[in-house]
């Protein structure tokens, strides 16, 4: 399309790329010289893989779309909102505007791929171009293959092959010009019901987060300035701001991985090499998880290691053990602090995510799918690839998974990574007055210490719902039986 097609817009379909900078779909549309119509479709239905957004993701999406809308308005345009099935919404906009070209960022999740293929077929039948661009990942998951032309299922060789490919990744600034099409009718964002009201369980989110592209850049700058220097060790301490907190911004595409990678590479020479490479390894893990999902879409609902189909999981979606875990009432302070942090802020420290996942799948032997479902609903940074990969990794059923016998001891983990107990104090206030010596195992405290701290075990705070040693042996016995040992 050329500038001569002055009355015909090019559609830019935003979805997991809610930013203006380094947005290849938007930049490609700008290069045509035609007027641009910016669109977001809230997909409320789809194919067999369709999964509605979780509650916490909906909260973030509301504020991210508001931020994107304001950014586009600041450039002289408007973001048009529509809802329904993707193909129906886009066909309606094409009929209203006469558009003959649609640009979008490529998606790799099962539901997104299904919807995009349906859209591509419909648009091709009408001789309308649908161009999909890279940008959500640093690489196309189909491009990194083993010598036998298979996808990678082990991280280390994947990383060795990917890093040289992405080493020189360069984001592309968007300096305009912006030439927008007069927008048709748009839905009112508030009518989508993304924000909870009765009750407003997300009330605690806002003090911790700034959704949107500006917030993403602030998070990146804070990390580079305040946390990267000690990232290799600081990332494991949940009581400090030792992580990037970029995960929700990456999940919604408010910042692109090329922008993050290049920023790290730029400041790298001024930082400790181990801190830089440790963080870059986490970015590569994100790529690995998405490569797996693109090639194994069933990993969000099936065990990758089929032997675990025989494991005696508790699959009750409303069982008492699962309910206690969700509420942060297991009797293990580090587990309960993590689950309450999740509920209060929509996010949980990564070290603690591993601890609570290990506890659910191995101490309680509840199926990892129940945990995956809870995280899907309660995480603001929900990412289908990372979420499924990490749950299966911890449970032992995934690709390149942790050995099943690696069962985190909650007390040991708490004392090692929250030695002063400040993380527990922040989210389990009923234990705040306990000395550090006992805060991760209050049942070990003498009666006078409990009394002085105002703690009544069994009423103010629960006793451990399972004994660690007993639960560990039970899980290992079940694993041996599953293997046929």
Short mmCIF file of C-alpha atoms in Angstrom, two decimals, residues 5-467:
data_model
loop_
_atom_site.label_atom_id
_atom_site.label_comp_id
_atom_site.label_asym_id
_atom_site.label_seq_id
_atom_site.Cartn_x
_atom_site.Cartn_y
_atom_site.Cartn_z
CA UNK A 5 -4.34 5.15 -1.00
CA UNK A 6 -5.16 8.13 1.20
CA UNK A 7 -8.69 7.17 2.14
CA UNK A 8 -7.97 3.52 2.83
CA UNK A 9 -6.53 2.74 6.27
CA UNK A 10 -4.07 0.10 7.30
CA UNK A 11 -5.25 -1.77 10.40
CA UNK A 12 -2.75 -2.31 13.21
CA UNK A 13 -4.08 -5.02 15.46
CA UNK A 14 -2.63 -4.68 18.94
CA UNK A 15 -2.66 -7.62 21.37
CA UNK A 16 0.49 -8.83 23.18
CA UNK A 17 2.40 -5.74 22.02
CA UNK A 18 0.81 -2.83 23.87
CA UNK A 19 3.54 -0.31 23.08
CA UNK A 20 4.60 2.19 20.41
CA UNK A 21 8.38 1.72 20.57
CA UNK A 22 9.95 -1.27 18.76
CA UNK A 23 6.54 -2.44 17.59
CA UNK A 24 7.22 -4.05 14.22
CA UNK A 25 3.56 -4.27 13.24
CA UNK A 26 3.04 -0.56 13.85
CA UNK A 27 6.31 0.42 12.19
CA UNK A 28 5.48 -1.63 9.09
CA UNK A 29 2.10 0.08 8.84
CA UNK A 30 3.71 3.51 9.22
CA UNK A 31 6.12 2.75 6.39
CA UNK A 32 3.22 2.31 3.96
CA UNK A 33 2.39 6.00 4.27
CA UNK A 34 -1.31 5.15 4.53
CA UNK A 35 -3.47 6.33 7.43
CA UNK A 36 -3.34 3.95 10.39
CA UNK A 37 -6.26 2.58 12.35
CA UNK A 38 -5.18 1.21 15.73
CA UNK A 39 -7.38 -1.61 16.99
CA UNK A 40 -7.60 -3.87 20.02
CA UNK A 41 -10.05 -6.78 20.06
CA UNK A 42 -11.07 -8.18 23.42
CA UNK A 43 -11.49 -11.80 22.40
CA UNK A 44 -14.41 -13.31 24.30
CA UNK A 45 -14.64 -16.52 22.30
CA UNK A 46 -12.49 -18.63 20.05
CA UNK A 47 -11.50 -22.14 19.05
CA UNK A 48 -10.97 -25.24 21.16
CA UNK A 49 -7.89 -23.79 22.87
CA UNK A 50 -9.61 -20.55 23.88
CA UNK A 51 -9.14 -19.61 27.54
CA UNK A 52 -10.57 -16.42 29.05
CA UNK A 53 -8.17 -14.08 30.80
CA UNK A 54 -7.70 -14.55 34.52
CA UNK A 55 -8.96 -11.93 36.93
CA UNK A 56 -5.59 -10.34 37.75
CA UNK A 57 -4.63 -10.19 34.05
CA UNK A 58 -7.91 -8.42 33.33
CA UNK A 59 -7.05 -5.75 35.91
CA UNK A 60 -3.66 -5.19 34.29
CA UNK A 61 -5.12 -5.21 30.77
CA UNK A 62 -7.62 -2.48 31.67
CA UNK A 63 -4.87 -0.13 32.80
CA UNK A 64 -2.50 -1.12 30.00
CA UNK A 65 -5.12 -0.40 27.34
CA UNK A 66 -5.90 2.93 29.01
CA UNK A 67 -2.20 3.81 28.90
CA UNK A 68 -1.86 2.76 25.25
CA UNK A 69 -4.98 4.69 24.32
CA UNK A 70 -3.56 7.82 25.97
CA UNK A 71 -0.22 7.36 24.19
CA UNK A 72 -1.90 7.04 20.80
CA UNK A 73 -4.12 10.03 21.55
CA UNK A 74 -0.99 12.03 22.38
CA UNK A 75 0.20 11.30 18.84
CA UNK A 76 -3.11 12.47 17.38
CA UNK A 77 -4.87 9.13 16.95
CA UNK A 78 -7.28 6.84 18.77
CA UNK A 79 -7.36 3.22 19.84
CA UNK A 80 -10.53 1.50 18.65
CA UNK A 81 -11.80 -1.21 20.99
CA UNK A 82 -14.01 -4.06 19.85
CA UNK A 83 -14.97 -7.36 21.46
CA UNK A 84 -16.14 -10.82 20.40
CA UNK A 85 -14.59 -13.43 18.13
CA UNK A 86 -11.46 -12.01 16.49
CA UNK A 87 -12.43 -12.77 12.89
CA UNK A 88 -15.90 -11.25 13.30
CA UNK A 89 -14.56 -8.06 14.88
CA UNK A 90 -11.93 -7.50 12.19
CA UNK A 91 -14.30 -8.29 9.33
CA UNK A 92 -16.73 -5.73 10.75
CA UNK A 93 -14.01 -3.07 10.90
CA UNK A 94 -12.94 -3.83 7.35
CA UNK A 95 -16.52 -3.45 6.18
CA UNK A 96 -16.78 -0.10 7.99
CA UNK A 97 -13.46 1.35 6.80
CA UNK A 98 -12.58 -0.35 3.51
CA UNK A 99 -9.19 -1.47 4.88
CA UNK A 100 -7.30 -3.96 2.72
CA UNK A 101 -4.28 -4.61 4.92
CA UNK A 102 -3.89 -5.81 8.52
CA UNK A 103 -0.64 -5.84 10.51
CA UNK A 104 -0.23 -7.68 13.81
CA UNK A 105 2.42 -9.19 16.06
CA UNK A 106 2.75 -12.95 15.70
CA UNK A 107 1.32 -15.07 18.53
CA UNK A 108 2.52 -18.47 19.65
CA UNK A 109 0.05 -19.58 22.31
CA UNK A 110 -2.45 -22.25 21.19
CA UNK A 111 -5.52 -20.01 21.39
CA UNK A 112 -3.81 -17.09 19.68
CA UNK A 113 -2.52 -19.26 16.86
CA UNK A 114 -5.96 -20.77 16.31
CA UNK A 115 -7.60 -17.36 16.17
CA UNK A 116 -4.95 -15.93 13.88
CA UNK A 117 -5.15 -18.84 11.44
CA UNK A 118 -8.93 -18.44 11.32
CA UNK A 119 -8.47 -14.73 10.65
CA UNK A 120 -5.80 -15.35 8.01
CA UNK A 121 -8.07 -17.76 6.12
CA UNK A 122 -11.02 -15.36 6.23
CA UNK A 123 -8.96 -12.39 5.07
CA UNK A 124 -7.28 -14.38 2.29
CA UNK A 125 -10.70 -15.38 0.99
CA UNK A 126 -11.48 -11.67 0.63
CA UNK A 127 -8.07 -10.86 -0.87
CA UNK A 128 -7.05 -8.85 2.17
CA UNK A 129 -3.43 -8.99 3.30
CA UNK A 130 -2.63 -10.13 6.83
CA UNK A 131 1.00 -9.61 7.82
CA UNK A 132 2.33 -10.98 11.08
CA UNK A 133 5.53 -9.61 12.57
CA UNK A 134 8.04 -10.68 15.17
CA UNK A 135 8.41 -8.81 18.44
CA UNK A 136 6.96 -10.79 21.32
CA UNK A 137 10.03 -13.03 21.42
CA UNK A 138 13.68 -12.68 20.47
CA UNK A 139 13.36 -15.55 18.02
CA UNK A 140 10.85 -17.48 15.95
CA UNK A 141 10.31 -20.76 17.85
CA UNK A 142 10.41 -22.70 14.57
CA UNK A 143 13.86 -21.36 13.70
CA UNK A 144 15.97 -23.00 16.43
CA UNK A 145 16.21 -26.74 15.74
CA UNK A 146 18.38 -29.65 16.80
CA UNK A 147 20.68 -31.43 14.33
CA UNK A 148 17.84 -33.94 13.80
CA UNK A 149 15.45 -31.06 12.97
CA UNK A 150 13.47 -31.30 16.19
CA UNK A 151 12.61 -28.69 18.76
CA UNK A 152 14.77 -28.53 21.86
CA UNK A 153 13.59 -30.15 25.08
CA UNK A 154 16.76 -29.45 27.10
CA UNK A 155 17.64 -25.89 28.03
CA UNK A 156 21.44 -25.80 27.89
CA UNK A 157 21.92 -26.77 24.20
CA UNK A 158 18.98 -24.53 23.30
CA UNK A 159 20.65 -21.59 25.02
CA UNK A 160 24.00 -22.29 23.34
CA UNK A 161 22.33 -22.19 19.94
CA UNK A 162 20.05 -19.22 20.61
CA UNK A 163 22.42 -16.74 22.25
CA UNK A 164 24.65 -16.16 19.18
CA UNK A 165 21.49 -15.53 17.15
CA UNK A 166 20.10 -12.88 19.48
CA UNK A 167 23.37 -11.36 20.72
CA UNK A 168 23.07 -8.34 18.43
CA UNK A 169 19.31 -7.84 18.78
CA UNK A 170 18.51 -4.18 18.16
CA UNK A 171 15.20 -2.51 19.05
CA UNK A 172 13.79 0.01 16.60
CA UNK A 173 12.75 3.41 17.88
CA UNK A 174 9.50 4.91 16.62
CA UNK A 175 10.07 8.55 15.74
CA UNK A 176 7.01 8.80 13.53
CA UNK A 177 5.51 10.25 11.53
CA UNK A 178 2.07 9.18 12.73
CA UNK A 179 -0.76 9.54 10.23
CA UNK A 180 -4.03 8.26 11.63
CA UNK A 181 -7.36 7.32 10.07
CA UNK A 182 -10.52 8.92 11.45
CA UNK A 183 -11.67 6.19 13.82
CA UNK A 184 -15.06 4.49 13.68
CA UNK A 185 -17.10 3.78 16.78
CA UNK A 186 -15.18 2.24 19.67
CA UNK A 187 -16.35 0.30 22.70
CA UNK A 188 -16.02 1.95 26.09
CA UNK A 189 -13.24 0.18 27.99
CA UNK A 190 -15.19 0.41 31.23
CA UNK A 191 -17.96 -1.77 29.80
CA UNK A 192 -15.63 -4.78 29.58
CA UNK A 193 -15.78 -5.29 33.33
CA UNK A 194 -12.06 -5.85 33.71
CA UNK A 195 -11.93 -4.14 37.11
CA UNK A 196 -13.35 -5.99 40.13
CA UNK A 197 -15.87 -4.07 42.20
CA UNK A 198 -17.76 -6.19 44.72
CA UNK A 199 -15.42 -6.92 46.34
CA UNK A 200 -12.50 -5.02 44.89
CA UNK A 201 -9.93 -7.73 45.52
CA UNK A 202 -7.39 -5.83 43.39
CA UNK A 203 -7.31 -2.79 45.67
CA UNK A 204 -3.76 -3.64 46.75
CA UNK A 205 -2.35 -3.87 43.23
CA UNK A 206 -2.05 -0.20 42.27
CA UNK A 207 0.53 0.84 44.91
CA UNK A 208 2.94 -1.73 43.51
CA UNK A 209 2.50 -1.36 39.75
CA UNK A 210 2.26 1.08 36.86
CA UNK A 211 0.86 -0.78 33.84
CA UNK A 212 1.74 0.58 30.42
CA UNK A 213 4.77 1.43 28.33
CA UNK A 214 5.92 4.27 30.58
CA UNK A 215 5.70 2.02 33.62
CA UNK A 216 7.69 -0.65 31.79
CA UNK A 217 10.49 1.78 31.03
CA UNK A 218 10.54 2.96 34.64
CA UNK A 219 10.78 -0.64 35.84
CA UNK A 220 13.67 -1.30 33.48
CA UNK A 221 15.51 1.84 34.56
CA UNK A 222 15.00 1.03 38.26
CA UNK A 223 16.33 -2.46 37.73
CA UNK A 224 19.42 -1.30 35.84
CA UNK A 225 20.16 1.30 38.49
CA UNK A 226 19.19 -0.43 41.72
CA UNK A 227 19.12 -4.21 41.34
CA UNK A 228 21.23 -5.51 38.45
CA UNK A 229 24.48 -5.05 40.40
CA UNK A 230 23.49 -7.79 42.85
CA UNK A 231 21.06 -9.75 40.70
CA UNK A 232 22.83 -13.14 40.85
CA UNK A 233 22.25 -13.35 44.60
CA UNK A 234 19.62 -10.66 45.21
CA UNK A 235 17.08 -12.35 42.95
CA UNK A 236 16.68 -15.13 45.54
CA UNK A 237 15.89 -12.85 48.49
CA UNK A 238 12.15 -12.14 48.53
CA UNK A 239 12.34 -9.40 51.17
CA UNK A 240 14.34 -7.07 48.89
CA UNK A 241 13.72 -5.53 45.48
CA UNK A 242 16.25 -7.82 43.84
CA UNK A 243 14.39 -8.77 40.65
CA UNK A 244 13.48 -6.77 37.55
CA UNK A 245 9.69 -6.92 38.04
CA UNK A 246 9.46 -6.70 34.24
CA UNK A 247 7.41 -9.87 33.89
CA UNK A 248 3.94 -8.27 33.55
CA UNK A 249 5.30 -5.65 31.16
CA UNK A 250 6.80 -8.38 28.97
CA UNK A 251 3.65 -10.50 29.19
CA UNK A 252 1.53 -7.66 27.80
CA UNK A 253 4.20 -6.43 25.40
CA UNK A 254 4.55 -3.01 27.01
CA UNK A 255 8.25 -3.52 26.53
CA UNK A 256 9.84 -5.87 24.02
CA UNK A 257 12.53 -8.43 24.78
CA UNK A 258 14.86 -6.76 22.28
CA UNK A 259 14.61 -3.54 24.28
CA UNK A 260 15.44 -5.38 27.50
CA UNK A 261 18.27 -7.39 25.96
CA UNK A 262 19.88 -4.33 24.39
CA UNK A 263 19.59 -2.32 27.61
CA UNK A 264 21.35 -5.09 29.53
CA UNK A 265 24.04 -5.39 26.85
CA UNK A 266 24.57 -1.61 26.94
CA UNK A 267 25.14 -1.39 30.70
CA UNK A 268 26.79 -4.81 30.91
CA UNK A 269 30.41 -3.60 30.76
CA UNK A 270 29.74 -1.44 33.83
CA UNK A 271 28.27 -4.33 35.84
CA UNK A 272 29.46 -7.61 37.28
CA UNK A 273 29.51 -10.20 34.51
CA UNK A 274 27.78 -12.85 36.63
CA UNK A 275 24.86 -10.54 37.36
CA UNK A 276 24.38 -9.71 33.68
CA UNK A 277 24.66 -13.28 32.42
CA UNK A 278 22.35 -14.57 35.16
CA UNK A 279 19.64 -12.12 34.10
CA UNK A 280 20.16 -12.84 30.42
CA UNK A 281 19.78 -16.52 31.20
CA UNK A 282 16.30 -15.75 32.57
CA UNK A 283 15.40 -14.02 29.31
CA UNK A 284 16.59 -17.09 27.42
CA UNK A 285 14.51 -19.32 29.72
CA UNK A 286 11.46 -17.31 28.60
CA UNK A 287 12.39 -18.04 25.00
CA UNK A 288 12.86 -21.74 25.84
CA UNK A 289 9.43 -21.97 27.47
CA UNK A 290 7.78 -20.38 24.43
CA UNK A 291 9.70 -22.63 22.06
CA UNK A 292 8.32 -25.59 23.99
CA UNK A 293 4.75 -24.26 23.96
CA UNK A 294 4.89 -23.51 20.24
CA UNK A 295 5.91 -27.11 19.57
CA UNK A 296 4.05 -28.81 22.43
CA UNK A 297 0.80 -26.82 22.87
CA UNK A 298 -0.60 -29.60 25.05
CA UNK A 299 1.92 -28.78 27.78
CA UNK A 300 -0.55 -26.37 29.37
CA UNK A 301 -2.88 -29.25 30.19
CA UNK A 302 -0.94 -32.55 29.80
CA UNK A 303 2.17 -33.95 31.46
CA UNK A 304 5.10 -33.74 29.08
CA UNK A 305 6.51 -36.84 30.77
CA UNK A 306 3.66 -39.28 30.26
CA UNK A 307 4.74 -41.42 33.21
CA UNK A 308 3.20 -38.80 35.49
CA UNK A 309 -0.23 -39.72 34.13
CA UNK A 310 0.07 -42.65 36.56
CA UNK A 311 1.02 -40.51 39.55
CA UNK A 312 -1.69 -40.50 42.27
CA UNK A 313 -2.41 -36.78 42.06
CA UNK A 314 -5.17 -35.19 44.11
CA UNK A 315 -7.14 -33.53 41.31
CA UNK A 316 -10.06 -32.21 43.38
CA UNK A 317 -10.53 -28.58 42.23
CA UNK A 318 -12.03 -27.64 45.58
CA UNK A 319 -10.27 -29.98 48.01
CA UNK A 320 -9.33 -28.86 51.53
CA UNK A 321 -5.54 -29.04 50.90
CA UNK A 322 -5.85 -26.88 47.79
CA UNK A 323 -8.07 -24.36 49.59
CA UNK A 324 -5.61 -24.02 52.48
CA UNK A 325 -2.76 -23.48 50.02
CA UNK A 326 -4.69 -20.85 48.07
CA UNK A 327 -5.52 -18.91 51.23
CA UNK A 328 -2.01 -19.03 52.66
CA UNK A 329 -3.09 -21.15 55.63
CA UNK A 330 -0.74 -24.14 55.33
CA UNK A 331 1.11 -23.52 58.60
CA UNK A 332 4.43 -23.01 56.79
CA UNK A 333 5.18 -19.26 56.94
CA UNK A 334 7.26 -18.95 53.76
CA UNK A 335 4.54 -20.76 51.77
CA UNK A 336 1.77 -18.68 53.32
CA UNK A 337 3.65 -15.42 52.79
CA UNK A 338 4.00 -16.22 49.09
CA UNK A 339 0.35 -17.09 48.62
CA UNK A 340 -0.75 -13.94 50.44
CA UNK A 341 1.68 -11.78 48.47
CA UNK A 342 0.09 -13.19 45.33
CA UNK A 343 -3.43 -12.37 46.50
CA UNK A 344 -2.55 -8.90 47.78
CA UNK A 345 -0.30 -7.69 44.96
CA UNK A 346 -1.02 -9.96 41.98
CA UNK A 347 2.59 -11.11 41.91
CA UNK A 348 4.89 -13.47 43.78
CA UNK A 349 8.66 -13.55 44.07
CA UNK A 350 10.15 -16.19 41.77
CA UNK A 351 12.05 -18.10 44.46
CA UNK A 352 8.84 -18.32 46.48
CA UNK A 353 6.89 -19.48 43.40
CA UNK A 354 9.16 -22.53 43.32
CA UNK A 355 8.66 -23.13 47.03
CA UNK A 356 4.86 -22.94 46.92
CA UNK A 357 4.70 -25.05 43.75
CA UNK A 358 6.89 -27.74 45.28
CA UNK A 359 4.76 -27.70 48.42
CA UNK A 360 1.51 -28.12 46.51
CA UNK A 361 2.69 -30.87 44.17
CA UNK A 362 4.92 -32.83 46.52
CA UNK A 363 3.90 -32.15 50.13
CA UNK A 364 0.18 -32.15 49.28
CA UNK A 365 0.42 -34.19 46.06
CA UNK A 366 -2.15 -31.93 44.41
CA UNK A 367 -1.96 -31.96 40.62
CA UNK A 368 0.17 -29.19 39.15
CA UNK A 369 -2.79 -28.26 36.92
CA UNK A 370 -4.67 -27.01 39.99
CA UNK A 371 -1.77 -24.71 40.79
CA UNK A 372 -1.45 -23.62 37.18
CA UNK A 373 -5.13 -22.70 37.16
CA UNK A 374 -4.79 -20.62 40.34
CA UNK A 375 -1.79 -18.75 38.99
CA UNK A 376 -3.67 -18.19 35.72
CA UNK A 377 -6.39 -16.38 37.65
CA UNK A 378 -4.30 -14.50 40.21
CA UNK A 379 -1.03 -13.48 38.50
CA UNK A 380 -0.82 -10.10 36.80
CA UNK A 381 2.15 -11.46 34.84
CA UNK A 382 0.43 -14.65 33.72
CA UNK A 383 2.27 -16.08 30.74
CA UNK A 384 0.93 -19.39 29.37
CA UNK A 385 4.35 -20.72 28.38
CA UNK A 386 6.25 -19.70 31.52
CA UNK A 387 3.43 -20.75 33.81
CA UNK A 388 3.01 -24.25 32.39
CA UNK A 389 6.75 -24.76 31.97
CA UNK A 390 7.55 -23.78 35.55
CA UNK A 391 4.73 -25.81 37.09
CA UNK A 392 5.78 -28.90 35.16
CA UNK A 393 9.45 -28.24 35.92
CA UNK A 394 8.76 -28.14 39.66
CA UNK A 395 6.39 -31.11 39.60
CA UNK A 396 8.96 -33.19 37.72
CA UNK A 397 6.70 -33.90 34.75
CA UNK A 398 8.08 -31.32 32.32
CA UNK A 399 10.87 -30.90 29.82
CA UNK A 400 14.32 -30.68 31.42
CA UNK A 401 12.46 -30.82 34.74
CA UNK A 402 13.90 -30.78 38.23
CA UNK A 403 14.28 -34.31 39.60
CA UNK A 404 11.17 -35.34 41.50
CA UNK A 405 13.23 -36.04 44.60
CA UNK A 406 14.15 -32.35 44.72
CA UNK A 407 11.55 -31.48 47.33
CA UNK A 408 11.94 -28.03 48.85
CA UNK A 409 11.91 -28.02 52.66
CA UNK A 410 9.88 -24.90 53.44
CA UNK A 411 11.62 -24.13 56.73
CA UNK A 412 15.09 -24.54 55.24
CA UNK A 413 14.16 -22.38 52.24
CA UNK A 414 12.74 -19.69 54.50
CA UNK A 415 15.75 -19.58 56.76
CA UNK A 416 18.15 -19.52 53.82
CA UNK A 417 16.50 -16.86 51.67
CA UNK A 418 14.54 -14.85 54.27
CA UNK A 419 16.92 -15.21 57.19
CA UNK A 420 15.62 -12.20 59.13
CA UNK A 421 12.00 -13.11 58.42
CA UNK A 422 11.14 -9.73 56.92
CA UNK A 423 9.29 -11.23 53.96
CA UNK A 424 7.14 -13.33 56.27
CA UNK A 425 6.52 -10.33 58.53
CA UNK A 426 5.30 -8.31 55.55
CA UNK A 427 2.66 -10.82 54.49
CA UNK A 428 1.94 -12.90 57.60
CA UNK A 429 1.52 -10.10 60.14
CA UNK A 430 0.21 -12.42 62.85
CA UNK A 431 3.78 -13.74 63.14
CA UNK A 432 5.51 -10.35 62.90
CA UNK A 433 6.56 -10.20 66.56
CA UNK A 434 8.32 -13.55 66.52
CA UNK A 435 12.11 -13.48 66.57
CA UNK A 436 13.88 -14.51 63.38
CA UNK A 437 14.99 -17.76 65.00
CA UNK A 438 11.41 -19.03 65.13
CA UNK A 439 9.52 -17.10 62.44
CA UNK A 440 9.91 -19.86 59.84
CA UNK A 441 8.97 -22.60 62.32
CA UNK A 442 6.74 -21.04 64.98
CA UNK A 443 5.83 -24.48 66.34
CA UNK A 444 9.43 -24.76 67.55
CA UNK A 445 9.13 -21.63 69.69
CA UNK A 446 8.74 -22.06 73.46
CA UNK A 447 5.35 -21.18 74.89
CA UNK A 448 6.65 -18.01 76.52
CA UNK A 449 8.08 -16.77 73.20
CA UNK A 450 4.77 -17.43 71.45
CA UNK A 451 2.88 -15.71 74.23
CA UNK A 452 5.13 -12.66 74.17
CA UNK A 453 4.69 -12.44 70.38
CA UNK A 454 0.89 -12.75 70.73
CA UNK A 455 0.77 -15.94 68.69
CA UNK A 456 -1.69 -18.74 69.44
CA UNK A 457 -0.92 -21.66 67.19
CA UNK A 458 -4.04 -23.35 65.93
CA UNK A 459 -6.13 -20.19 66.18
CA UNK A 460 -4.16 -17.06 65.21
CA UNK A 461 -2.00 -19.08 62.86
CA UNK A 462 -2.43 -22.72 61.81
CA UNK A 463 -0.12 -25.52 62.78
CA UNK A 464 1.61 -27.22 59.81
CA UNK A 465 -1.01 -29.10 57.81
CA UNK A 466 1.52 -31.85 57.02
CA UNK A 467 4.83 -32.90 58.55
#
